[in-house]
Short mmCIF file of C-alpha atoms in Angstrom, two decimals:
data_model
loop_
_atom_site.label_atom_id
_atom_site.label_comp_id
_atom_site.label_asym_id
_atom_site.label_seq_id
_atom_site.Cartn_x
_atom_site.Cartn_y
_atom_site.Cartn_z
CA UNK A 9 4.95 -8.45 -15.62
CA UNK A 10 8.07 -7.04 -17.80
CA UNK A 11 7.97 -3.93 -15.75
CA UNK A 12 8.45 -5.60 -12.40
CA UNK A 13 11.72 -7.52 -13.92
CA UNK A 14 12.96 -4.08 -14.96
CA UNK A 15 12.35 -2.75 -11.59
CA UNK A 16 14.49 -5.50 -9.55
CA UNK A 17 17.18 -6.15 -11.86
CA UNK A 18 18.49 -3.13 -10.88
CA UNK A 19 21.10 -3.53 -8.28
CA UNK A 20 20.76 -0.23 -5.98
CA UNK A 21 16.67 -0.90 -5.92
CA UNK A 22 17.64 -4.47 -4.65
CA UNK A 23 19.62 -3.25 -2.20
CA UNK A 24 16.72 -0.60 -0.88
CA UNK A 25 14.52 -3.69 -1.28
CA UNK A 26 17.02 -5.09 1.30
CA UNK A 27 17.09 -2.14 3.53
CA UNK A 28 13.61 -2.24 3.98
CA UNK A 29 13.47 -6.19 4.48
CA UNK A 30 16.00 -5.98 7.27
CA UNK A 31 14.20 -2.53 9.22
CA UNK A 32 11.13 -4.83 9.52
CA UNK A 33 13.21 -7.49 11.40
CA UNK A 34 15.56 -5.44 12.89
CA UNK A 35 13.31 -2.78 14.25
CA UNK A 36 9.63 -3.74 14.52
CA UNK A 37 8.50 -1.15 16.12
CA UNK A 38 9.17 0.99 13.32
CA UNK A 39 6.06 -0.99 11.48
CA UNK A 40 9.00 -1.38 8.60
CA UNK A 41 9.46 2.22 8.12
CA UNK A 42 12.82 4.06 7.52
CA UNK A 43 13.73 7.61 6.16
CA UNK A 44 15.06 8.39 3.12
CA UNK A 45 18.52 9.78 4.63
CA UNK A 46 18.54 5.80 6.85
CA UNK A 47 18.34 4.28 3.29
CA UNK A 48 21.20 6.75 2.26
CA UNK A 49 23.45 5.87 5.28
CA UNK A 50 22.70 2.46 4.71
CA UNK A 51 24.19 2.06 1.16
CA UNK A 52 26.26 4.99 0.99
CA UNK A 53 24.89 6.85 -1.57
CA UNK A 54 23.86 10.05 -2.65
CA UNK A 55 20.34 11.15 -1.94
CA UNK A 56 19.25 11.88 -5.07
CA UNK A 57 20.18 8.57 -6.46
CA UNK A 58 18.11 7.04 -3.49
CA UNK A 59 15.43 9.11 -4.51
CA UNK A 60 15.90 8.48 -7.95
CA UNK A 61 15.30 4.74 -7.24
CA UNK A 62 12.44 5.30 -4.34
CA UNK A 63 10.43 6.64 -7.04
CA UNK A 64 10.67 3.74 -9.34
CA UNK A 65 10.01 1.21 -6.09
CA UNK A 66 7.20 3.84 -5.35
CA UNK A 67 5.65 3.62 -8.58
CA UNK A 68 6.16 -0.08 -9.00
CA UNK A 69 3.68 -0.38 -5.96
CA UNK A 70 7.09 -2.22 -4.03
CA UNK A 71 7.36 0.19 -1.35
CA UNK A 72 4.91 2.73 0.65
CA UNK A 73 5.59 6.06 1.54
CA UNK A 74 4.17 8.32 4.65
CA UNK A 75 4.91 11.87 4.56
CA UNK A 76 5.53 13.68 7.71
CA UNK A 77 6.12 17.22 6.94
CA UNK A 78 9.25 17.05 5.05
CA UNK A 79 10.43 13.91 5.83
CA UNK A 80 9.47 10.82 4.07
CA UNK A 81 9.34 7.03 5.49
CA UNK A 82 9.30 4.10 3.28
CA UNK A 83 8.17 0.58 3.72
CA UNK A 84 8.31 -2.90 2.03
CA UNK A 85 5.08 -3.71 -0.03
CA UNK A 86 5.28 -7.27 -0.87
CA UNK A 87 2.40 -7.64 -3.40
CA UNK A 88 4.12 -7.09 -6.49
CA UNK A 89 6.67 -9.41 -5.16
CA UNK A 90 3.99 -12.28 -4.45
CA UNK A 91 3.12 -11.74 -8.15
CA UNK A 92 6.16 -12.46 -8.88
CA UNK A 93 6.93 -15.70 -7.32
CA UNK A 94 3.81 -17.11 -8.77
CA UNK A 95 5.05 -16.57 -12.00
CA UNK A 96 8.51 -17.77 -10.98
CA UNK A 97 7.52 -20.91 -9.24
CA UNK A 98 6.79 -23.25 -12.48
CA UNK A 99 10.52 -22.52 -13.88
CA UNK A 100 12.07 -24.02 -10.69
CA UNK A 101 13.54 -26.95 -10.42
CA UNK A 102 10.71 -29.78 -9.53
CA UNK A 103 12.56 -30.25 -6.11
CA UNK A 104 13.08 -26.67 -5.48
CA UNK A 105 9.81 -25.97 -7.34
CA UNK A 106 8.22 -28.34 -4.58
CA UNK A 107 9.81 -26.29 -1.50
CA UNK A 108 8.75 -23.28 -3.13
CA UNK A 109 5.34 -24.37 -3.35
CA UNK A 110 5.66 -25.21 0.20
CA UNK A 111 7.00 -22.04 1.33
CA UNK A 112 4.66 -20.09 -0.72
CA UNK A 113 1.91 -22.00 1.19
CA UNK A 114 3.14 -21.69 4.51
CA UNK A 115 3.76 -18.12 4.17
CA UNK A 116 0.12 -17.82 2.84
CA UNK A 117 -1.61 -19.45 5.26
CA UNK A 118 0.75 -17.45 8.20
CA UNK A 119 0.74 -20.89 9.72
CA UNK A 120 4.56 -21.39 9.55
CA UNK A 121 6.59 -18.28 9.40
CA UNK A 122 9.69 -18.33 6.89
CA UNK A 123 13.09 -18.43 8.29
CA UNK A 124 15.86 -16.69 7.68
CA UNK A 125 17.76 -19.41 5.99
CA UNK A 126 14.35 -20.07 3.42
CA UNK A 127 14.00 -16.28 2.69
CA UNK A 128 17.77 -15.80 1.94
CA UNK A 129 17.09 -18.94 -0.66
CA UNK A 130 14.04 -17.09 -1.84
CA UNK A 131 16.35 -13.73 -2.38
CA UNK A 132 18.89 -15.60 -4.17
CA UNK A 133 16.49 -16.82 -6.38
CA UNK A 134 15.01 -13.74 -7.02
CA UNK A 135 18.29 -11.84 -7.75
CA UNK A 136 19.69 -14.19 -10.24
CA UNK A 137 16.43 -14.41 -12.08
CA UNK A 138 15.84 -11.01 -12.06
CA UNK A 139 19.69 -10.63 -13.27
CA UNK A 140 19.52 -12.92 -16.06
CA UNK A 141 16.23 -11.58 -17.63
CA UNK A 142 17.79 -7.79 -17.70
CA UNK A 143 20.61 -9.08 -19.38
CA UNK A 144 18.73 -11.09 -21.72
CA UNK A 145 16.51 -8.26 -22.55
CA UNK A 146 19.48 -5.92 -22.50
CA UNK A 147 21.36 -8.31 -25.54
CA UNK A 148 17.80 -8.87 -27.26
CA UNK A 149 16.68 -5.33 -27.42
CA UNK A 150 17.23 -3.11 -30.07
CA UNK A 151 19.47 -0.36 -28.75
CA UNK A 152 17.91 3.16 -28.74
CA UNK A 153 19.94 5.73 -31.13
CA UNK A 154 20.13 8.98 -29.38
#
């Protein structure tokens, strides 16, 4: 579980995370797949920092990759994240640990799609949790001599 809080505290992998959440809205017929040099474009950074980061999404199991001769296309892989909100669920609020529970049904059962307004809450929830444990492992942690 430690390496998936690792993996989204960082702040450019969130914001792939979020480049890949809004292709799958934005462009369904691309099944939720963008290339690399999209993701770049999208966030303005350098491609070997994006690739830097795919990697670590890649071999987190949070994103998919299809290669197509020499270009790659990435997509959202939620699993790790569903983890994740299991695990996160019980140190809610009871009220917000209630409409978690029912969004976390609903969007189990496929019965009620989430909106946009419930999976911006569920984001913002994610982020700041994810936040706080990397800096509470950064100040706990011995630091590594070089």
């Amino acid at each position: 579980m430690a390496d998936i809080f690792d993996v989204v505290a960082d702040a450019t992998r969130r914001d792939i995370l979020a480049v890949l959440l809004e292709r799958e809205g934005a462009v369904p017929q691309s099944g939720g797949e963008i290339s690399v040099s999209e993701i770049v474009m999208a966030l303005g950074a350098s491609q070997p920092t994006v690739s830097k980061h795919l990697k670590v999404l890649r071999e987190s199991g949070l994103v998919a990759v299809r290669e197509e001769g020499q270009h790659r296309y990435y997509k959202l892989d939620r699993t790790p994240l569903e983890t994740l909100e299991d695990w996160l669920i019980p140190f809610t609020s009871s009220d917000a640990a209630a409409d978690a529970a029912t969004l976390a049904g609903a969007a189990a059962s496929d019965e009620v799609p989430l909106n946009h307004e419930q999976r911006a809450f569920a984001s913002a929830i994610g982020k700041a949790f994810a936040e706080t444990a990397h800096q509470v492992t950064a100040a706990v942690a011995p630091k590594k001599r070089r």
